[in-house]
CSV table of C-alpha atoms and ligand atoms in Angstrom, one decimal:
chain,number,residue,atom,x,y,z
A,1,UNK,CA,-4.4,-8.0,10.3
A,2,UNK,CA,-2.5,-5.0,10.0
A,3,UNK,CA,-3.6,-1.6,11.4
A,4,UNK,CA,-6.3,-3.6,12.9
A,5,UNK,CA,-7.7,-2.4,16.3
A,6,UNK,CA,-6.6,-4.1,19.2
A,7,UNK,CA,-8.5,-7.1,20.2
A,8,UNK,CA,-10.8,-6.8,23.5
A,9,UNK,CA,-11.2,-10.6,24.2
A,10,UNK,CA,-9.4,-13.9,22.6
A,11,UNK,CA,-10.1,-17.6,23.7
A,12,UNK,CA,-9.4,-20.7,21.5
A,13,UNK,CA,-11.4,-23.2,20.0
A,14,UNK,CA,-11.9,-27.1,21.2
A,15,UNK,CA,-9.9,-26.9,17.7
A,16,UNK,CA,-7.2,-24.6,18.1
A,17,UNK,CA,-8.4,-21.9,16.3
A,18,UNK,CA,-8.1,-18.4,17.8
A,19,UNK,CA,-11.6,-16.3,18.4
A,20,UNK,CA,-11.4,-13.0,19.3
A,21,UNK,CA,-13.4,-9.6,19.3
A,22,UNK,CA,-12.6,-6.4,18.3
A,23,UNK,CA,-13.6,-2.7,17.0
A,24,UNK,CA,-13.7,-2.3,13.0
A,25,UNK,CA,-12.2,0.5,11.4
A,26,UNK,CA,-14.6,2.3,9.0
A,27,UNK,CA,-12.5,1.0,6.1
A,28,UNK,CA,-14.0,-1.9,6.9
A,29,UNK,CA,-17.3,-0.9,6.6
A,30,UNK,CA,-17.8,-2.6,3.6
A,31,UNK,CA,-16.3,-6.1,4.6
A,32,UNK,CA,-18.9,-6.5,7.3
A,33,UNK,CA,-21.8,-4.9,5.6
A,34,UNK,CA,-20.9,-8.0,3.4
A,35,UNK,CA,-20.8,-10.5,6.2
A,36,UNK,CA,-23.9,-9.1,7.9
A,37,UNK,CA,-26.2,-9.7,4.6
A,38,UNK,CA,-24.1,-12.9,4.2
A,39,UNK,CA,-25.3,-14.2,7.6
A,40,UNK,CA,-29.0,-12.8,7.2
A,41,UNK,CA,-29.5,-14.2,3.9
A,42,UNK,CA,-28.5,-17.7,5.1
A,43,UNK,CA,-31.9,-17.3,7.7
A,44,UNK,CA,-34.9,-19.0,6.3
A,45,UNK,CA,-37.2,-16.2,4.5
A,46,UNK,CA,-40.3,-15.6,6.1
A,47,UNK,CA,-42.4,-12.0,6.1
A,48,UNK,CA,-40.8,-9.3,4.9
A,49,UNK,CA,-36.8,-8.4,4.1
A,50,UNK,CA,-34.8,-8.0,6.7
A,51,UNK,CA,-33.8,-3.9,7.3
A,52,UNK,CA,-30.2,-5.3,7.2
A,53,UNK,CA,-30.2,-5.6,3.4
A,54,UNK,CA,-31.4,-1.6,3.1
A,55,UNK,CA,-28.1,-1.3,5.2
A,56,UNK,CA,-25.1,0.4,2.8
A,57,UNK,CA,-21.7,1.0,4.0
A,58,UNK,CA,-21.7,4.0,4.6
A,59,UNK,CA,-24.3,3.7,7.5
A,60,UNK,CA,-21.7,0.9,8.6
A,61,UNK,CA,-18.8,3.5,8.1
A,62,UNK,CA,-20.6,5.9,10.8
A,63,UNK,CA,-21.1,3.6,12.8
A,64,UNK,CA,-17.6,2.3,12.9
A,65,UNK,CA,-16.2,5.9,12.9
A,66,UNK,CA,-18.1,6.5,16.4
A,67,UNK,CA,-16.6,2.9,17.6
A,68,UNK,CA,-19.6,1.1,17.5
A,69,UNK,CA,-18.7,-1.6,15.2
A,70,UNK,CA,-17.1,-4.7,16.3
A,71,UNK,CA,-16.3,-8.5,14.8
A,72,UNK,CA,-15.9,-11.8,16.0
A,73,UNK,CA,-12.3,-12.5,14.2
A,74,UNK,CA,-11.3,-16.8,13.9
A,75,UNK,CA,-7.4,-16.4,13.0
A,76,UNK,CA,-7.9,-13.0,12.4
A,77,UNK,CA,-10.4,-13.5,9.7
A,78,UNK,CA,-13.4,-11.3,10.8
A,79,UNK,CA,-16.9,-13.9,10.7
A,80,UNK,CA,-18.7,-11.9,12.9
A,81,UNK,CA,-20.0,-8.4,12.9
A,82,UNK,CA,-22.7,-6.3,15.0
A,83,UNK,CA,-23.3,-2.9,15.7
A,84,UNK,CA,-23.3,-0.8,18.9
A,85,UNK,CA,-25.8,2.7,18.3
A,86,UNK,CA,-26.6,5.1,21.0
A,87,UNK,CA,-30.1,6.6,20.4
A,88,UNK,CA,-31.1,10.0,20.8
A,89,UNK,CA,-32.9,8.9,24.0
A,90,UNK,CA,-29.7,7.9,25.5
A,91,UNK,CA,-30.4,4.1,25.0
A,92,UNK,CA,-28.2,1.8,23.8
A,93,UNK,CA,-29.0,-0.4,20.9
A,94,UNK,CA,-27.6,-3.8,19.8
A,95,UNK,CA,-27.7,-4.1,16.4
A,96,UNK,CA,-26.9,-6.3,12.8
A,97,UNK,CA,-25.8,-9.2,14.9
A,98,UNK,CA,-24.7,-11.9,12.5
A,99,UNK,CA,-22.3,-14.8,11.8
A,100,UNK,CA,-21.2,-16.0,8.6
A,101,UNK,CA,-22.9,-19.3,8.2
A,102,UNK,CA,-20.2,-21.9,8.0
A,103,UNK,CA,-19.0,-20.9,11.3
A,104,UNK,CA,-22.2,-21.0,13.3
A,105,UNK,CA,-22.6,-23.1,16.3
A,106,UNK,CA,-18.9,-22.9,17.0
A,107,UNK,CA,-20.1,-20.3,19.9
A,108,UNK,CA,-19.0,-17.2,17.8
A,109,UNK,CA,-22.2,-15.3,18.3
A,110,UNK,CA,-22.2,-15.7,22.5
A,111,UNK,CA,-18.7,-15.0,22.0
A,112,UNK,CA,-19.2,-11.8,20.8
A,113,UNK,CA,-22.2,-11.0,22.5
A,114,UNK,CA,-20.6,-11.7,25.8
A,115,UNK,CA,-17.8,-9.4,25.2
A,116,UNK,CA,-20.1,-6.4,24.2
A,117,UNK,CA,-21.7,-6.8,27.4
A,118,UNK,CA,-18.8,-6.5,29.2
A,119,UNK,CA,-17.3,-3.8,27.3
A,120,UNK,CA,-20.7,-1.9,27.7
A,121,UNK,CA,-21.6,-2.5,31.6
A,122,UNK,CA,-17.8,-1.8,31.5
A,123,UNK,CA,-18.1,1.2,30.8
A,124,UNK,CA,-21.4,1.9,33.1
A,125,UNK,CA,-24.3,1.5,30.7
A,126,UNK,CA,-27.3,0.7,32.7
A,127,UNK,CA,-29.2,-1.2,30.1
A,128,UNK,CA,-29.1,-3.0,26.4
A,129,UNK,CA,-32.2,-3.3,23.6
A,130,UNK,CA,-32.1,-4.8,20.7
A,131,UNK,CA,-35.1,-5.6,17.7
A,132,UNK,CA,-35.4,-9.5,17.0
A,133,UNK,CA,-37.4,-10.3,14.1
A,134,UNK,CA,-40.9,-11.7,15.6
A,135,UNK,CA,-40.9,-14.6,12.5
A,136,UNK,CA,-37.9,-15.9,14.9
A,137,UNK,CA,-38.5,-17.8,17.6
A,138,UNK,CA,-35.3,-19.3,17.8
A,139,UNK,CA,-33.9,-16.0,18.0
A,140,UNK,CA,-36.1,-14.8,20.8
A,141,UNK,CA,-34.9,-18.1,22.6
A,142,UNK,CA,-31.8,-17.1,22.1
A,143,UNK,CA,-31.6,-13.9,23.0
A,144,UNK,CA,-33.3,-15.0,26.3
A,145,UNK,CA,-30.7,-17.5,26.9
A,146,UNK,CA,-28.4,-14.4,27.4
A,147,UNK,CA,-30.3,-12.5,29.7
A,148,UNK,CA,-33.0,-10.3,27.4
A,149,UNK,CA,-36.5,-10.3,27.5
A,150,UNK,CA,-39.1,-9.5,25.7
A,151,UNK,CA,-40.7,-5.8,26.3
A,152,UNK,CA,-43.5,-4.6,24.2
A,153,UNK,CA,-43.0,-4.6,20.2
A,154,UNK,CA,-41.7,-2.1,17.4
A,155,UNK,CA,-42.6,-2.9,14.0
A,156,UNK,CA,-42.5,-6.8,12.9
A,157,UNK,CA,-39.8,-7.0,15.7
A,158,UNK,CA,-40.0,-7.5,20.0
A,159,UNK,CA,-37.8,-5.3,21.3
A,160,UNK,CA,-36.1,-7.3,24.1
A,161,UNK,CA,-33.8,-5.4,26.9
A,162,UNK,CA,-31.5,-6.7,29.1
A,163,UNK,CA,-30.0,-4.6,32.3
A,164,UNK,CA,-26.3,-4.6,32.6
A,165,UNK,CA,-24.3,-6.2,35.5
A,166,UNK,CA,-22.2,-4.0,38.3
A,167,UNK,CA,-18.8,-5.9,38.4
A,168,UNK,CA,-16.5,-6.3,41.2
A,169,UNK,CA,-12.9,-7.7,41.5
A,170,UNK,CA,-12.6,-10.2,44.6
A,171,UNK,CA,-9.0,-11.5,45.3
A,172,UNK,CA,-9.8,-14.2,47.9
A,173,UNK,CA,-12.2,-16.5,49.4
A,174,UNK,CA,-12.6,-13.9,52.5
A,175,UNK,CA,-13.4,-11.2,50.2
A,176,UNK,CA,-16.0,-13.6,48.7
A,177,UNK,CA,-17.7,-13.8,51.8
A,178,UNK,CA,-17.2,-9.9,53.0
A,179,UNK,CA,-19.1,-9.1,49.7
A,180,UNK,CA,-21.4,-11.7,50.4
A,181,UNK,CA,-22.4,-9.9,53.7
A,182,UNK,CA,-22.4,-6.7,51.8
A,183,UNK,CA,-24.9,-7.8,49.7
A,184,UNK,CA,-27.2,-9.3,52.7
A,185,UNK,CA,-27.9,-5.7,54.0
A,186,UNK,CA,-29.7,-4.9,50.6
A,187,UNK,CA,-31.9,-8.4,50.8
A,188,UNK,CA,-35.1,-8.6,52.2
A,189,UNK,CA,-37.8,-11.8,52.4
A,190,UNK,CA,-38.9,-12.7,49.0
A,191,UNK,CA,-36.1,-12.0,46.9
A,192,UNK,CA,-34.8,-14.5,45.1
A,193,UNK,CA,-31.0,-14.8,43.8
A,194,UNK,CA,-29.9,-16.9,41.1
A,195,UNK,CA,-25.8,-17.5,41.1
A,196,UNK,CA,-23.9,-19.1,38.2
A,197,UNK,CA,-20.0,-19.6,37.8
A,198,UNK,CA,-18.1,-23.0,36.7
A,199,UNK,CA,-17.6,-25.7,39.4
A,200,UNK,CA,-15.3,-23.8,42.0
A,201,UNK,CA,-16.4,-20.4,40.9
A,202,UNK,CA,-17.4,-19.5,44.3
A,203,UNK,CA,-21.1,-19.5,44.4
A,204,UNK,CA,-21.2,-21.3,47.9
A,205,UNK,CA,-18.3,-19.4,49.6
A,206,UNK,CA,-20.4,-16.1,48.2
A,207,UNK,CA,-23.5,-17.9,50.2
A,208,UNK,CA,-21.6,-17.9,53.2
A,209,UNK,CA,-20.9,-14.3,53.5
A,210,UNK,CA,-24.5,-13.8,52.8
A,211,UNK,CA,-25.8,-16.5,55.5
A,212,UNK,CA,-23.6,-14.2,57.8
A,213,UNK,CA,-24.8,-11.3,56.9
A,214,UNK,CA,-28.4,-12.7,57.4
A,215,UNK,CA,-27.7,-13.9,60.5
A,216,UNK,CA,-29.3,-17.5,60.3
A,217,UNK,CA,-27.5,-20.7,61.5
A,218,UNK,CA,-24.6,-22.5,60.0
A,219,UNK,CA,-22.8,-23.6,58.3
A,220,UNK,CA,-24.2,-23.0,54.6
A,221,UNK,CA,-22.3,-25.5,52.6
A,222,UNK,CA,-22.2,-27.0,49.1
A,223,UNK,CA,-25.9,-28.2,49.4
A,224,UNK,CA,-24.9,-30.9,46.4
A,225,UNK,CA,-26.5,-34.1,47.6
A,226,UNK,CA,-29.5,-32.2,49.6
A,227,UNK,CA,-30.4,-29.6,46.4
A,228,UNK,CA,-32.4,-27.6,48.9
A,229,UNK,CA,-31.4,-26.4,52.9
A,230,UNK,CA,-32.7,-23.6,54.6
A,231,UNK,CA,-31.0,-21.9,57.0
A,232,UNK,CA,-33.3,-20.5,59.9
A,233,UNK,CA,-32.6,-16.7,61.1
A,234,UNK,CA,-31.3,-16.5,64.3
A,235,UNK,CA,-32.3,-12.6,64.0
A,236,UNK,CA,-35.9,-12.9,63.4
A,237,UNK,CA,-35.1,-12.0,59.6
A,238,UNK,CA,-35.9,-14.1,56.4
A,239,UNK,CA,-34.3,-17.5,56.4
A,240,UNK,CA,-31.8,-18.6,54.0
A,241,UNK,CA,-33.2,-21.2,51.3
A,242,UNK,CA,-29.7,-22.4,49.5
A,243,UNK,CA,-30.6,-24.6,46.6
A,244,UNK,CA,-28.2,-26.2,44.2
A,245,UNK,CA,-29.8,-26.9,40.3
A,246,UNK,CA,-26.6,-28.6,39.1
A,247,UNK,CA,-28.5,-32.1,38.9
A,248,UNK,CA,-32.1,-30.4,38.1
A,249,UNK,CA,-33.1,-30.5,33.8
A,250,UNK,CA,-36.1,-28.7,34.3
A,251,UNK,CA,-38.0,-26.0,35.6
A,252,UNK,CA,-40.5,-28.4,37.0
A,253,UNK,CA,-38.3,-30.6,38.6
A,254,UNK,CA,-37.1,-27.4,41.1
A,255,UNK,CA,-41.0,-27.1,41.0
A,256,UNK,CA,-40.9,-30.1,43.1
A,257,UNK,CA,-38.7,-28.2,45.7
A,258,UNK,CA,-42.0,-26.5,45.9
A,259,UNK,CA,-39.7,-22.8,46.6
A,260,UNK,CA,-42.5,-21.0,46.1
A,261,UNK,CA,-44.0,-21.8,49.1
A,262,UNK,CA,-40.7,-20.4,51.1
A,263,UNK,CA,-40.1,-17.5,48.7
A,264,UNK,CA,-42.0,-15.0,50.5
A,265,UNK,CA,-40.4,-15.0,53.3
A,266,UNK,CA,-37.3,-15.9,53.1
A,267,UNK,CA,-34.2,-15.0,50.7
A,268,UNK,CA,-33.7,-17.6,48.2
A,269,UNK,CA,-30.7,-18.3,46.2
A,270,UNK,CA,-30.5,-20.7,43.7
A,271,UNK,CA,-26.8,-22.2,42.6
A,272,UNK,CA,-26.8,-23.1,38.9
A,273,UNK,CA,-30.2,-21.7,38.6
A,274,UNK,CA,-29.5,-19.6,35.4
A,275,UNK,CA,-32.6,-21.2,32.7
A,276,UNK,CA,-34.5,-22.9,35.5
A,277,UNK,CA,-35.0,-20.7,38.4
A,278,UNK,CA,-36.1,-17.3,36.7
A,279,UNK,CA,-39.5,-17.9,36.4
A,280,UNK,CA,-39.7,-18.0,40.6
A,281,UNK,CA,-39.4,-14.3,40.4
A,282,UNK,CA,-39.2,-11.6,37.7
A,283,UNK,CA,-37.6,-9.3,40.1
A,284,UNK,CA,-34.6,-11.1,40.9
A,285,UNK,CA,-30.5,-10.8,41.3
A,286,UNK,CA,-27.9,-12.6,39.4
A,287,UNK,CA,-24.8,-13.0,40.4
A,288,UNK,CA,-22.5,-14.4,37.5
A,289,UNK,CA,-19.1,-15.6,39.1
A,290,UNK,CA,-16.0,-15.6,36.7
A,291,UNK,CA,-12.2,-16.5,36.9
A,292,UNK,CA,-9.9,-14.8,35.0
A,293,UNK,CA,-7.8,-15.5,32.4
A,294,UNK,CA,-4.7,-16.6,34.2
A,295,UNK,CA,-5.3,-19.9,36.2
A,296,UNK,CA,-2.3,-19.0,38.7
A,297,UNK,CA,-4.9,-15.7,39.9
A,298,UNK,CA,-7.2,-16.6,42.3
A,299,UNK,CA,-9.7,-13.5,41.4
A,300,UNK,CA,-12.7,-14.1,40.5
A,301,UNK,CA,-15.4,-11.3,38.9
A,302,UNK,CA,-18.3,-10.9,40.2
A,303,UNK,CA,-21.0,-9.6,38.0
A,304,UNK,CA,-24.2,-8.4,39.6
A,305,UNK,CA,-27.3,-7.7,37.0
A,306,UNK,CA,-30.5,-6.8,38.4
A,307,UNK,CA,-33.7,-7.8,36.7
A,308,UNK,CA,-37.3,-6.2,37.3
A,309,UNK,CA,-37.0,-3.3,39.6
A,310,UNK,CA,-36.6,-4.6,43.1
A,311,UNK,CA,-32.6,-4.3,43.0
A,312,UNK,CA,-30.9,-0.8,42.9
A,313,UNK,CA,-28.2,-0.5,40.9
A,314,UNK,CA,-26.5,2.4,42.8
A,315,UNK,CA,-27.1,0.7,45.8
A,316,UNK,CA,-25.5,-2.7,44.3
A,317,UNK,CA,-22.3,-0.5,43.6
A,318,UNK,CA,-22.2,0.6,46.6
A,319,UNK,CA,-22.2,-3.1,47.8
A,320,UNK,CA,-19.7,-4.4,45.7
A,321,UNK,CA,-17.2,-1.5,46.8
A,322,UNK,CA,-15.7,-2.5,49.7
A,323,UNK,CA,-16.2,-0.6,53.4
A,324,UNK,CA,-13.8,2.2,53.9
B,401,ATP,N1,-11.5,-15.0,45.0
B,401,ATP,C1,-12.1,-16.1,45.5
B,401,ATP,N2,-13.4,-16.1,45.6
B,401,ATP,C2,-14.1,-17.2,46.0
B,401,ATP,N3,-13.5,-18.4,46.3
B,401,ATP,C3,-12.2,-18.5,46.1
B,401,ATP,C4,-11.4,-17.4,45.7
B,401,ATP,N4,-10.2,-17.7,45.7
B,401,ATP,C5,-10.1,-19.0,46.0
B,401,ATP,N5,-11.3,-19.5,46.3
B,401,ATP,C6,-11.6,-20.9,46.7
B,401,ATP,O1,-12.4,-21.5,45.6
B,401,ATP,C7,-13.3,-22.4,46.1
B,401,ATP,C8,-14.7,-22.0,45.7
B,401,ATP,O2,-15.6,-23.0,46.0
B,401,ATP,P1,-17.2,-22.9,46.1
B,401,ATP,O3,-17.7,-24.1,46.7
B,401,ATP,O4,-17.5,-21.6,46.8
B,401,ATP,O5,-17.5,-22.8,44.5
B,401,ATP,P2,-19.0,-23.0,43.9
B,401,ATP,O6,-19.1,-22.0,42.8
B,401,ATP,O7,-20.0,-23.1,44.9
B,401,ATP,O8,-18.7,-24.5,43.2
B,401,ATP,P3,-19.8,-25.6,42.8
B,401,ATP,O9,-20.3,-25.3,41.4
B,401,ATP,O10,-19.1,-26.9,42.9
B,401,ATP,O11,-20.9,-25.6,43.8
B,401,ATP,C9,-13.2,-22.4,47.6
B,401,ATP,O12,-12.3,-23.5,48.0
B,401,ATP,C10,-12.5,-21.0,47.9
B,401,ATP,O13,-11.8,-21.1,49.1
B,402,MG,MG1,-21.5,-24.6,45.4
């Protein structure tokens, strides 16, 4: 589109098409004003009208002037739109997320939402809130599915927050497992880690920095066929309980690993345990292991996002940074 603002993130469809996020200009205000009531009018009606259709451009124009608006764009065709707003409070609000309805479940929406994250721990936000309409369960669900939860009520809405992730660069599988032993020195017995990343991400070469920086017996390996091993300390610190969830459905089948009885005192992390694992722990770490865009780079990002209060953030900066 011309003049358009420069995209922040493209992939492409199972189909071909192109998907991509970026800012709005306000002289688009009115375009997604139109897309947001579009999407929210295609919700079933329950309880009262949705805020969003009180919305006018020109609260979408301020909005977009201050850089806070952004859409989801298939072929350059916007079909997404939500709303950044910093509060008075210094919060930051998520806002007037919605996708026009013949393009749902074509992963727009976590499209979008993923890159907003990014952009936002990106540029050292702390934490995210947004209202979801209480009449919504699916919504709730959803928004869980991508890290928020649910923290006390405003209105006919939860408010659900969600912290933001320090990220780190690693170049090689040594690296992986120097942060890995970086990270050990902030563990101590009870906490639980939950690591996700594609097949080959690096989840168990991460484990093996941390087994090292732990001190317990080798060697941590891909625990695939086992789903559970503990590592002992050789230090008289906590042991290492490496679990994999690849092959697990359900949180009560990793129930049946009965982790709760090691939990205390040892450090448990659970590989593929994003959706099944959380409920071990509300304080917990996730670590969130990404390749880039170019398959000839070996990098991979590391996103760490604490939840609950155990993890520091500065100190988890100061992790990821590698030693002088
Ligand atoms: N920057 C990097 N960080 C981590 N591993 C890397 C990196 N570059 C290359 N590698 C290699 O990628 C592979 C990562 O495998 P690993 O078993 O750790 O992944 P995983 O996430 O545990 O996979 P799975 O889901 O199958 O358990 C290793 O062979 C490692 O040497
Ligand atoms: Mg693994």
């Amino acid at each position: 589109m011309h003049g358009a603002a420069p995209e922040l993130a493209v992939a492409t469809l199972a189909d071909g098409r192109r998907l991509a996020v970026r800012t709005l200009t306000p002289d688009e205000a009115p375009r997604a004003l139109e897309i947001v009531q579009r999407a929210f009018a295609a919700r079933p009606r329950i309880g009262a009208r949705a805020q969003a259709f009180s919305d006018d451009a020109d609260g979408f124009r301020r909005v977009a002037a201050s850089g806070g608006a952004f859409a989801a764009t298939l072929d350059g065709e916007p079909v997404g739109v939500t709303l950044v707003t910093h509060r008075d409070d210094g919060s930051v609000r998520i806002g007037r997320v919605g996708v026009l309805a013949e393009h749902r479940e074509q992963g727009v929406a976590t499209f979008l939402i993923t890159v907003i994250l990014d952009l936002l721990a990106s540029r050292g936000e702390a934490e995210v809130h947004l209202l979801a309409r209480r009449e919504y369960p699916h919504l709730r669900r959803w928004w869980e599915q991508h890290g928020f939860t649910v923290d006390g009520d405003e209105g006919d809405c939860h408010v659900m927050r969600r912290p933001l992730p320090v990220s780190v660069a690693v170049p090689d599988a040594d690296a992986m497992r120097a942060l890995g032993q970086r990270l050990a020195g902030l563990f101590a017995p009870g906490d639980l880690v939950i690591a996700t990343g594609d097949l080959g991400a690096g989840k168990t070469t991460l484990t093996q920095g941390i087994g090292a920086g732990l001190g317990v017996e080798g060697p941590v390996i891909s625990p695939t066929f086992v789903l559970a091993r503990v590592h002992r300390s050789v230090t008289g610190g906590p042991d290492l309980v490496h679990v994999d969830a690849y092959r697990l459905g359900s949180f009560a089948e990793l129930d049946d690993l009965d982790l709760d009885a090691s939990l205390p005192a040892s450090v448990t992390l659970v590989e593929w345990g994003a959706g099944v694992a959380e409920q071990l722990a509300s304080d917990r770490l996730h670590i969130d292991i990404r390749r880039g865009l170019d398959p000839t780079d070996e990098t991979r990002w590391v996103f760490l996002t604490p939840f609950g209060t155990r993890f520091d953030r500065a100190a988890l900066a100061a992790a990821a940074k590698e030693n002088p």
